[in-house]
Amino acid sequence: MVKEGYRKERLDRGIKARCDSIFMLTSYREILYMLLPRVLPIAALIIIPLVLEVSGQVYWQKVFILACVISLLAMGWDYLASVGLVSLGQALFFGVGAYIAGALNHYLKWPIFLTIPVATLGGALICTLLLAPIIRMRGIYFGMVTLAFPLFFNRIIEATKLCGGTEGLPGLTQFPTIWVATYLIIGALLICLFAFRRIIDTDYGMVLRGIRDNDRAIMASGINIYWVKVQAIFICAAAGAFAGAFMSHHIGIVGMSVFALDMSIMPVAAVVLGGGGTFAGATLGTFILVPLSEFLRAYGTLRIAIYSLVMVVCVVGLPEGIFHYLQRKYHQFDRWVTVEAKE
Amino acid sequence: MELLIYGLVNSAILAVMAIGLSLTFGVSGIANFAYGGFYILGAYTCWGLFTQLGLPYLLSVILSMAALAALGFIFYWLVFLRVRGMEISEAIASFGVGIAILEFLRWWGFIGFYYNLPGFLKGSVEIGGVFVDCHRLIIIGVALALVIFLWLFSHYTKIGLAFRGVAQEERTALSLGINSDFTAALSVAFGSALGVLAAITILPTGTILIDKGYDALLFALAVGLVGGLESTLGVLLASLILGFAQTAVAVYGATHWMMVVTLGAIIIVLAVKPSGLFGKSKELEERV
Amino acid sequence: MKRDLLKVVNLTKSFGGVRAVDEVSFEVAEGEFLGLIGPNGSGKTTTVNLITGYVKSDKGKVFFKGKDITGKAPYAIANIGIARSFQMVRPLYQLPAFKNIVVALRSPRVMKEIRGGKYGELDDIAIDLLEDVGFERDSFVPYKLASALPHGYLKRMELARCMALRPDLYILDELFSGMSMSEVAATMFIIEKMKQGGKTVIMIEHRLRELFRVADRVLVLNFGRKIAEGTPKEISESNEVKKAYIGVEVELA
């Protein structure tokens, strides 16, 4: 939107400026201004399952858990993207974790509290080893390989009947109650959110972002960028593998669908919609996208088409994402000011 | 003998699939992940023109290629141009478009044996004691023709030379008066048209399935990763390697290990030479 | 005679058909200040890139402290103790200037020495280093985003980044290019201090007057080949060097 003779000016809200000093503690309004946007979402995360339980919405309880799972994948994606690696196959991490947990539980009868940690670390290790050779490559190679891997795993399982083939591995141990499952995944989500935010803000995170922006400067500083990238992949893969292991125990079966395209696109679309680089944006995006896709479930595969398009439109038209937009509107206001006419 | 012929056919199929993707990437550095979508969309367009509108087969082939080329061109101006240079966005945008096309078609209900394309020739011939459909032989012919055509095109025509110029050094090409955006758009269009040609050549061996779009993208990527994406020679060699490896496994009775072989090949190549057999090294280099 | 710190043997690199660096050999003794000059395109920067691992050589070897370091990765070479500055600065623009230095302080080489520092110690060290190269602390220059700094400051930030690595050998690639006269004078002061401190430096420069003031020995490259080597005085009197700079009336100090 352009207005002739005016230009748009963005200014911080007065309350934001006041909140910069310790004396904000003397005003409940300013305390609320600072705390609400941070505490409210967390509170919502904790309370929503209770509300759903009371109102007896079993279906939406499942959707809520799915959203948490996807948001773990989305945050992992965001973390990788902050080193400049674009993964087009989060399903790889998810699926490897799911199958490890499933196989351990199905064949060896390991209990849940063993399978999930083993699947998380083991899955992360396997994925890191698979992807390590290509981190030297520039550009989009990483995306291509990550796109191809889950599809291949899918076909291989289908063809070789490994791990139950198309049937999957049924009859896995489930969580004792839905409460354990719900709060386990909420806990994991919050831990990831806060840990990732913290990591990115430290000097180590600065190196991560530096590699994305200018790897030459980082290397000239004597830091092994490949080793840092491997670490980033490991962390992302661990989050994804945990999500996968959790999911296979949650629904009690692990099948080929864990490598499905859904699991790859959803996280990317969520980050793109929510806004990258903040992790909170990734979570926000998932909690918009997952319920939306559930509403569209009646339309079959059209929902995949729809949220792929949402993703494309966001990438092209709204590169900053919803989260950044909201954050800006919360802290700043716009106004039109006259432009002094040029002679 | 069986191995030789079917290996050759299989390699030709892979080469034809990969060449469109490879061309676009080689020229403009754009990885067009919408390739699988265009591939299937082209097949359905051709099918629609041929069976629904009753156009002659050759005409519908040409028309569908032209239509998808135009679509690729528009796609570049609408989507790629706005996110050019941001690899993350390029990948996500084209990936999204490809999936949207495929899943939309699936929802629309293009499933079933009803949807198939006729082969160019019916019947089969016997070569060395093995019966082969004529059509499969034609695939080999098309693959050969495509490679030769591409080579001639890129070395002797003006657009081809512009392609090569942009592929080698975009800024220098710009300063020589080559419109790199136009060339890149053309390369996307060209790649899409080649994708359609691939679809029309390959799909008559079965019915048109949505999943074959994903397959096309997957195998094109596999070939590209093994051979080095931007190199035509690499594509050729990689399709031979993968094609024969797959067929060998299939001939010796382990059909379901075909995928494992392909994945194994990718992993081995990535571990040994990440840029692919013939890929120009895209590793770190001083960019002053 | 002090022992050689860096020894380059028959280094060769071709780009396409052009031999950018052709059989170049030289050595740098400990504590020596070596100047590297030559017309544009004579292969100076490529030589540096070959030594520091940014470009893979076709032929030849590089020895540092007697060990073969040919073909090692750039970060490995930085950790061994060769720090280089870039002619074209490309810092981490989104970060404050001192954070650019902190990245270098986080390299294994430096971390070994200052392990167990207190919280925020790296930041303090970085700001001190920036102050050494003339970033006025009083006017908060070290805290400004790198994208907000003028080119001359970024060049000196490169120098500070090299210092942060505490290297045994500095390679400064056209540090003065793009600096104003007063900035050159200020930077010259730092360089002279480095020389007094006994640092080993290879300096590529087009400003011969400044270079000849500090260099112990000068190496001249042309078309990728070493055409002359000697003290600044010998070089400034050499006919061959003058020929290489044909058309440019160089006033050699």
Short mmCIF file of N, CA and C in Angstrom, two decimals, chain C residues 74-217:
data_model
loop_
_atom_site.label_atom_id
_atom_site.label_comp_id
_atom_site.label_asym_id
_atom_site.label_seq_id
_atom_site.Cartn_x
_atom_site.Cartn_y
_atom_site.Cartn_z
N PRO C 74 40.75 -24.87 5.44
CA PRO C 74 41.07 -23.51 5.93
C PRO C 74 41.02 -23.38 7.44
N TYR C 75 39.99 -24.00 8.06
CA TYR C 75 39.89 -23.84 9.52
C TYR C 75 41.02 -24.58 10.22
N ALA C 76 41.45 -25.71 9.64
CA ALA C 76 42.56 -26.44 10.24
C ALA C 76 43.82 -25.59 10.19
N ILE C 77 44.03 -24.94 9.06
CA ILE C 77 45.22 -24.12 8.90
C ILE C 77 45.18 -22.92 9.85
N ALA C 78 44.00 -22.36 10.02
CA ALA C 78 43.88 -21.25 10.97
C ALA C 78 44.24 -21.73 12.37
N ASN C 79 43.87 -22.96 12.70
CA ASN C 79 44.17 -23.46 14.03
C ASN C 79 45.63 -23.82 14.21
N ILE C 80 46.30 -24.14 13.10
CA ILE C 80 47.73 -24.44 13.21
C ILE C 80 48.50 -23.16 13.52
N GLY C 81 47.94 -22.02 13.10
CA GLY C 81 48.60 -20.78 13.46
C GLY C 81 48.87 -19.83 12.30
N ILE C 82 48.11 -19.97 11.21
CA ILE C 82 48.22 -18.99 10.14
C ILE C 82 46.91 -18.23 10.07
N ALA C 83 46.94 -16.97 10.34
CA ALA C 83 45.72 -16.17 10.25
C ALA C 83 45.82 -15.27 9.04
N ARG C 84 44.75 -15.16 8.31
CA ARG C 84 44.79 -14.31 7.13
C ARG C 84 43.64 -13.31 7.17
N SER C 85 43.86 -12.19 6.52
CA SER C 85 42.76 -11.26 6.34
C SER C 85 42.36 -11.31 4.87
N PHE C 86 41.15 -10.90 4.59
CA PHE C 86 40.67 -10.96 3.21
C PHE C 86 40.74 -9.58 2.58
N GLN C 87 41.02 -9.62 1.29
CA GLN C 87 41.02 -8.36 0.55
C GLN C 87 39.60 -7.81 0.45
N MET C 88 38.67 -8.71 0.09
CA MET C 88 37.26 -8.33 0.06
C MET C 88 36.67 -8.69 1.41
N VAL C 89 36.35 -7.71 2.21
CA VAL C 89 35.83 -8.05 3.53
C VAL C 89 34.42 -8.60 3.39
N ARG C 90 34.16 -9.66 4.05
CA ARG C 90 32.77 -10.12 4.15
C ARG C 90 32.54 -10.61 5.58
N PRO C 91 32.33 -9.68 6.49
CA PRO C 91 32.14 -10.08 7.89
C PRO C 91 30.74 -10.63 8.11
N LEU C 92 30.44 -10.96 9.35
CA LEU C 92 29.08 -11.38 9.69
C LEU C 92 28.29 -10.10 9.94
N TYR C 93 27.61 -9.65 8.91
CA TYR C 93 27.02 -8.32 8.95
C TYR C 93 25.95 -8.17 10.03
N GLN C 94 25.26 -9.27 10.33
CA GLN C 94 24.14 -9.16 11.26
C GLN C 94 24.58 -9.09 12.72
N LEU C 95 25.88 -9.25 12.95
CA LEU C 95 26.36 -9.27 14.33
C LEU C 95 27.09 -7.98 14.65
N PRO C 96 27.12 -7.63 15.95
CA PRO C 96 27.94 -6.49 16.35
C PRO C 96 29.40 -6.78 16.05
N ALA C 97 30.18 -5.71 15.91
CA ALA C 97 31.58 -5.89 15.52
C ALA C 97 32.32 -6.82 16.48
N PHE C 98 32.10 -6.64 17.79
CA PHE C 98 32.91 -7.44 18.72
C PHE C 98 32.54 -8.91 18.67
N LYS C 99 31.29 -9.23 18.27
CA LYS C 99 30.90 -10.63 18.17
C LYS C 99 31.64 -11.30 17.00
N ASN C 100 31.95 -10.51 15.98
CA ASN C 100 32.75 -11.05 14.88
C ASN C 100 34.10 -11.55 15.39
N ILE C 101 34.63 -10.85 16.38
CA ILE C 101 35.92 -11.25 16.94
C ILE C 101 35.73 -12.46 17.86
N VAL C 102 34.60 -12.48 18.55
CA VAL C 102 34.34 -13.59 19.49
C VAL C 102 34.36 -14.93 18.74
N VAL C 103 33.85 -14.91 17.50
CA VAL C 103 33.87 -16.15 16.71
C VAL C 103 35.28 -16.70 16.62
N ALA C 104 36.23 -15.80 16.35
CA ALA C 104 37.62 -16.25 16.25
C ALA C 104 38.13 -16.73 17.61
N LEU C 105 37.68 -16.07 18.67
CA LEU C 105 38.13 -16.47 20.01
C LEU C 105 37.59 -17.84 20.39
N ARG C 106 36.53 -18.25 19.73
CA ARG C 106 35.95 -19.56 20.05
C ARG C 106 36.62 -20.70 19.30
N SER C 107 37.61 -20.39 18.47
CA SER C 107 38.29 -21.46 17.75
C SER C 107 39.07 -22.32 18.75
N PRO C 108 39.26 -23.60 18.45
CA PRO C 108 39.95 -24.49 19.38
C PRO C 108 41.30 -23.95 19.80
N ARG C 109 42.00 -23.29 18.87
CA ARG C 109 43.34 -22.79 19.16
C ARG C 109 43.33 -21.83 20.34
N VAL C 110 42.36 -20.90 20.32
CA VAL C 110 42.34 -19.89 21.37
C VAL C 110 41.67 -20.45 22.63
N MET C 111 40.65 -21.26 22.42
CA MET C 111 39.92 -21.81 23.57
C MET C 111 40.85 -22.60 24.49
N LYS C 112 41.86 -23.24 23.89
CA LYS C 112 42.79 -24.02 24.70
C LYS C 112 43.49 -23.13 25.73
N GLU C 113 43.78 -21.90 25.29
CA GLU C 113 44.55 -21.01 26.17
C GLU C 113 43.68 -20.34 27.21
N ILE C 114 42.45 -20.00 26.86
CA ILE C 114 41.64 -19.22 27.79
C ILE C 114 40.47 -20.02 28.31
N ARG C 115 40.67 -21.30 28.41
CA ARG C 115 39.58 -22.14 28.93
C ARG C 115 39.24 -21.72 30.36
N GLY C 116 37.97 -21.87 30.68
CA GLY C 116 37.56 -21.64 32.06
C GLY C 116 37.48 -20.17 32.43
N GLY C 117 37.38 -19.32 31.41
CA GLY C 117 37.22 -17.91 31.70
C GLY C 117 35.83 -17.67 32.28
N LYS C 118 35.66 -16.52 32.87
CA LYS C 118 34.34 -16.26 33.44
C LYS C 118 33.37 -15.81 32.36
N TYR C 119 32.10 -15.75 32.73
CA TYR C 119 31.05 -15.45 31.77
C TYR C 119 31.30 -14.09 31.10
N GLY C 120 31.25 -14.09 29.79
CA GLY C 120 31.41 -12.83 29.09
C GLY C 120 32.86 -12.40 28.90
N GLU C 121 33.80 -13.28 29.29
CA GLU C 121 35.20 -12.88 29.18
C GLU C 121 35.62 -12.70 27.72
N LEU C 122 35.09 -13.59 26.88
CA LEU C 122 35.43 -13.51 25.45
C LEU C 122 35.04 -12.15 24.89
N ASP C 123 33.87 -11.67 25.30
CA ASP C 123 33.42 -10.36 24.81
C ASP C 123 34.42 -9.28 25.20
N ASP C 124 34.89 -9.35 26.45
CA ASP C 124 35.85 -8.34 26.90
C ASP C 124 37.13 -8.39 26.09
N ILE C 125 37.63 -9.61 25.89
CA ILE C 125 38.87 -9.75 25.11
C ILE C 125 38.66 -9.17 23.72
N ALA C 126 37.50 -9.50 23.12
CA ALA C 126 37.21 -9.04 21.76
C ALA C 126 37.20 -7.53 21.70
N ILE C 127 36.57 -6.90 22.70
CA ILE C 127 36.48 -5.44 22.66
C ILE C 127 37.87 -4.81 22.86
N ASP C 128 38.68 -5.44 23.72
CA ASP C 128 40.05 -4.94 23.87
C ASP C 128 40.81 -4.99 22.55
N LEU C 129 40.64 -6.13 21.86
CA LEU C 129 41.34 -6.27 20.59
C LEU C 129 40.90 -5.20 19.60
N LEU C 130 39.59 -4.95 19.57
CA LEU C 130 39.08 -3.94 18.64
C LEU C 130 39.62 -2.56 19.01
N GLU C 131 39.75 -2.32 20.30
CA GLU C 131 40.29 -1.04 20.73
C GLU C 131 41.74 -0.91 20.24
N ASP C 132 42.47 -2.02 20.26
CA ASP C 132 43.85 -2.00 19.78
C ASP C 132 43.94 -1.57 18.33
N VAL C 133 42.94 -1.94 17.52
CA VAL C 133 43.02 -1.56 16.10
C VAL C 133 42.27 -0.26 15.84
N GLY C 134 41.92 0.45 16.90
CA GLY C 134 41.40 1.79 16.69
C GLY C 134 39.89 1.91 16.66
N PHE C 135 39.18 0.97 17.25
CA PHE C 135 37.74 1.13 17.40
C PHE C 135 37.50 1.89 18.70
N GLU C 136 36.97 3.12 18.59
CA GLU C 136 36.87 3.95 19.78
C GLU C 136 35.79 3.37 20.68
N ARG C 137 36.23 2.97 21.87
CA ARG C 137 35.29 2.36 22.79
C ARG C 137 34.31 3.41 23.32
N ASP C 138 34.82 4.63 23.50
CA ASP C 138 33.98 5.67 24.08
C ASP C 138 32.76 5.96 23.21
N SER C 139 32.95 5.84 21.89
CA SER C 139 31.81 6.14 21.03
C SER C 139 31.08 4.85 20.62
N PHE C 140 31.32 3.79 21.37
CA PHE C 140 30.56 2.54 21.22
C PHE C 140 30.71 1.89 19.85
N VAL C 141 31.82 2.18 19.16
CA VAL C 141 31.98 1.58 17.83
C VAL C 141 32.02 0.05 17.88
N PRO C 142 32.70 -0.56 18.86
CA PRO C 142 32.74 -2.03 18.86
C PRO C 142 31.37 -2.67 19.00
N TYR C 143 30.41 -1.92 19.51
CA TYR C 143 29.09 -2.52 19.74
C TYR C 143 28.18 -2.38 18.54
N LYS C 144 28.62 -1.61 17.55
CA LYS C 144 27.74 -1.39 16.39
C LYS C 144 27.68 -2.63 15.51
N LEU C 145 26.60 -2.77 14.79
CA LEU C 145 26.48 -3.88 13.85
C LEU C 145 27.53 -3.72 12.76
N ALA C 146 28.08 -4.84 12.34
CA ALA C 146 29.11 -4.78 11.31
C ALA C 146 28.57 -4.12 10.04
N SER C 147 27.25 -4.31 9.80
CA SER C 147 26.69 -3.74 8.57
C SER C 147 26.64 -2.21 8.64
N ALA C 148 26.76 -1.66 9.84
CA ALA C 148 26.68 -0.21 9.98
C ALA C 148 28.06 0.45 9.96
N LEU C 149 29.11 -0.36 9.84
CA LEU C 149 30.45 0.22 9.91
C LEU C 149 30.99 0.54 8.52
N PRO C 150 31.78 1.62 8.43
CA PRO C 150 32.39 1.93 7.14
C PRO C 150 33.49 0.93 6.79
N HIS C 151 33.86 0.96 5.51
CA HIS C 151 34.76 -0.05 4.99
C HIS C 151 36.10 -0.10 5.72
N GLY C 152 36.62 1.07 6.04
CA GLY C 152 37.92 1.13 6.71
C GLY C 152 37.90 0.39 8.04
N TYR C 153 36.81 0.54 8.75
CA TYR C 153 36.68 -0.15 10.04
C TYR C 153 36.62 -1.66 9.83
N LEU C 154 35.90 -2.08 8.79
CA LEU C 154 35.77 -3.52 8.55
C LEU C 154 37.13 -4.12 8.24
N LYS C 155 37.94 -3.35 7.50
CA LYS C 155 39.28 -3.83 7.19
C LYS C 155 40.08 -4.03 8.46
N ARG C 156 39.95 -3.07 9.35
CA ARG C 156 40.71 -3.18 10.60
C ARG C 156 40.11 -4.27 11.49
N MET C 157 38.82 -4.51 11.33
CA MET C 157 38.20 -5.60 12.08
C MET C 157 38.80 -6.93 11.62
N GLU C 158 39.08 -7.03 10.32
CA GLU C 158 39.76 -8.22 9.81
C GLU C 158 41.08 -8.42 10.53
N LEU C 159 41.81 -7.31 10.69
CA LEU C 159 43.11 -7.38 11.36
C LEU C 159 42.92 -7.86 12.79
N ALA C 160 41.90 -7.32 13.45
CA ALA C 160 41.65 -7.71 14.84
C ALA C 160 41.29 -9.19 14.92
N ARG C 161 40.55 -9.65 13.91
CA ARG C 161 40.17 -11.06 13.91
C ARG C 161 41.42 -11.95 13.78
N CYS C 162 42.36 -11.49 12.94
CA CYS C 162 43.60 -12.24 12.82
C CYS C 162 44.34 -12.26 14.16
N MET C 163 44.37 -11.10 14.81
CA MET C 163 45.08 -11.03 16.09
C MET C 163 44.42 -11.94 17.12
N ALA C 164 43.10 -12.02 17.04
CA ALA C 164 42.37 -12.82 18.02
C ALA C 164 42.82 -14.28 17.98
N LEU C 165 43.21 -14.73 16.80
CA LEU C 165 43.62 -16.13 16.68
C LEU C 165 45.01 -16.38 17.28
N ARG C 166 45.70 -15.32 17.67
CA ARG C 166 47.06 -15.40 18.22
C ARG C 166 47.95 -16.27 17.34
N PRO C 167 48.06 -15.91 16.07
CA PRO C 167 48.74 -16.80 15.14
C PRO C 167 50.25 -16.66 15.21
N ASP C 168 50.94 -17.63 14.63
CA ASP C 168 52.38 -17.54 14.49
C ASP C 168 52.75 -16.79 13.22
N LEU C 169 51.80 -16.79 12.27
CA LEU C 169 52.06 -16.11 11.00
C LEU C 169 50.81 -15.34 10.58
N TYR C 170 51.01 -14.06 10.29
CA TYR C 170 49.91 -13.24 9.78
C TYR C 170 50.05 -13.15 8.26
N ILE C 171 48.94 -13.32 7.55
CA ILE C 171 48.97 -13.03 6.12
C ILE C 171 47.93 -11.94 5.88
N LEU C 172 48.40 -10.75 5.53
CA LEU C 172 47.49 -9.62 5.37
C LEU C 172 47.34 -9.31 3.89
N ASP C 173 46.15 -9.52 3.38
CA ASP C 173 45.90 -9.38 1.95
C ASP C 173 45.33 -8.00 1.66
N GLU C 174 46.16 -7.12 1.13
CA GLU C 174 45.77 -5.76 0.75
C GLU C 174 44.93 -5.08 1.81
N LEU C 175 45.55 -4.99 2.96
CA LEU C 175 44.86 -4.41 4.10
C LEU C 175 44.48 -2.96 3.84
N PHE C 176 45.33 -2.25 3.11
CA PHE C 176 45.13 -0.81 2.95
C PHE C 176 44.15 -0.45 1.84
N SER C 177 43.78 -1.43 1.01
CA SER C 177 42.93 -1.06 -0.12
C SER C 177 41.58 -0.56 0.39
N GLY C 178 41.16 0.55 -0.16
CA GLY C 178 39.87 1.11 0.23
C GLY C 178 39.91 1.92 1.52
N MET C 179 41.10 2.14 2.06
CA MET C 179 41.19 2.96 3.28
C MET C 179 41.53 4.39 2.91
N SER C 180 41.08 5.29 3.75
CA SER C 180 41.45 6.69 3.53
C SER C 180 42.88 6.91 4.04
N MET C 181 43.45 8.05 3.67
CA MET C 181 44.83 8.32 4.04
C MET C 181 45.03 8.27 5.55
N SER C 182 44.09 8.87 6.27
CA SER C 182 44.28 8.91 7.72
C SER C 182 44.14 7.52 8.32
N GLU C 183 43.26 6.72 7.72
CA GLU C 183 43.11 5.35 8.22
C GLU C 183 44.37 4.55 7.95
N VAL C 184 44.96 4.78 6.75
CA VAL C 184 46.20 4.08 6.44
C VAL C 184 47.26 4.42 7.46
N ALA C 185 47.36 5.70 7.79
CA ALA C 185 48.37 6.13 8.75
C ALA C 185 48.14 5.44 10.09
N ALA C 186 46.88 5.41 10.52
CA ALA C 186 46.57 4.80 11.82
C ALA C 186 46.88 3.31 11.80
N THR C 187 46.55 2.65 10.66
CA THR C 187 46.79 1.21 10.57
C THR C 187 48.28 0.92 10.50
N MET C 188 48.98 1.81 9.81
CA MET C 188 50.43 1.67 9.69
C MET C 188 51.07 1.62 11.07
N PHE C 189 50.52 2.42 11.96
CA PHE C 189 51.02 2.48 13.33
C PHE C 189 50.88 1.10 13.99
N ILE C 190 49.74 0.46 13.76
CA ILE C 190 49.52 -0.87 14.33
C ILE C 190 50.50 -1.87 13.73
N ILE C 191 50.67 -1.77 12.42
CA ILE C 191 51.56 -2.72 11.73
C ILE C 191 52.98 -2.58 12.26
N GLU C 192 53.39 -1.33 12.43
CA GLU C 192 54.75 -1.11 12.93
C GLU C 192 54.92 -1.68 14.32
N LYS C 193 53.86 -1.57 15.11
CA LYS C 193 53.92 -2.13 16.45
C LYS C 193 54.04 -3.66 16.38
N MET C 194 53.31 -4.26 15.41
CA MET C 194 53.40 -5.70 15.24
C MET C 194 54.83 -6.10 14.89
N LYS C 195 55.46 -5.31 14.03
CA LYS C 195 56.82 -5.62 13.60
C LYS C 195 57.78 -5.52 14.79
N GLN C 196 57.58 -4.48 15.59
CA GLN C 196 58.43 -4.34 16.77
C GLN C 196 58.22 -5.51 17.73
N GLY C 197 57.00 -5.99 17.76
CA GLY C 197 56.70 -7.12 18.64
C GLY C 197 57.25 -8.44 18.13
N GLY C 198 57.95 -8.41 16.97
CA GLY C 198 58.58 -9.62 16.47
C GLY C 198 57.64 -10.58 15.81
N LYS C 199 56.50 -10.10 15.34
CA LYS C 199 55.56 -10.99 14.68
C LYS C 199 56.04 -11.32 13.26
N THR C 200 55.68 -12.53 12.82
CA THR C 200 55.99 -12.92 11.45
C THR C 200 54.80 -12.54 10.57
N VAL C 201 55.07 -11.79 9.52
CA VAL C 201 53.97 -11.28 8.70
C VAL C 201 54.29 -11.42 7.22
N ILE C 202 53.29 -11.86 6.45
CA ILE C 202 53.37 -11.73 5.00
C ILE C 202 52.34 -10.68 4.63
N MET C 203 52.78 -9.65 3.94
CA MET C 203 51.86 -8.57 3.64
C MET C 203 51.80 -8.34 2.14
N ILE C 204 50.58 -8.43 1.62
CA ILE C 204 50.37 -8.12 0.21
C ILE C 204 49.92 -6.67 0.14
N GLU C 205 50.53 -5.89 -0.72
CA GLU C 205 50.16 -4.48 -0.71
C GLU C 205 50.41 -3.83 -2.06
N HIS C 206 49.57 -2.87 -2.38
CA HIS C 206 49.84 -2.05 -3.54
C HIS C 206 50.49 -0.73 -3.15
N ARG C 207 50.33 -0.37 -1.89
CA ARG C 207 50.95 0.88 -1.44
C ARG C 207 52.39 0.59 -1.07
N LEU C 208 53.26 0.75 -2.05
CA LEU C 208 54.62 0.32 -1.86
C LEU C 208 55.36 1.18 -0.85
N ARG C 209 55.03 2.46 -0.80
CA ARG C 209 55.73 3.35 0.11
C ARG C 209 55.62 2.83 1.55
N GLU C 210 54.38 2.52 1.94
CA GLU C 210 54.17 2.02 3.30
C GLU C 210 54.82 0.65 3.48
N LEU C 211 54.64 -0.19 2.47
CA LEU C 211 55.15 -1.56 2.60
C LEU C 211 56.67 -1.56 2.77
N PHE C 212 57.33 -0.77 1.93
CA PHE C 212 58.79 -0.78 1.97
C PHE C 212 59.34 -0.25 3.28
N ARG C 213 58.50 0.51 3.99
CA ARG C 213 58.97 1.05 5.26
C ARG C 213 59.11 -0.06 6.31
N VAL C 214 58.24 -1.07 6.20
CA VAL C 214 58.27 -2.10 7.24
C VAL C 214 58.87 -3.42 6.79
N ALA C 215 58.87 -3.68 5.46
CA ALA C 215 59.24 -5.02 5.01
C ALA C 215 60.74 -5.26 5.17
N ASP C 216 61.08 -6.51 5.58
CA ASP C 216 62.48 -6.91 5.61
C ASP C 216 62.91 -7.37 4.23
N ARG C 217 61.95 -8.01 3.55
CA ARG C 217 62.27 -8.64 2.29
C ARG C 217 61.02 -8.53 1.43
#
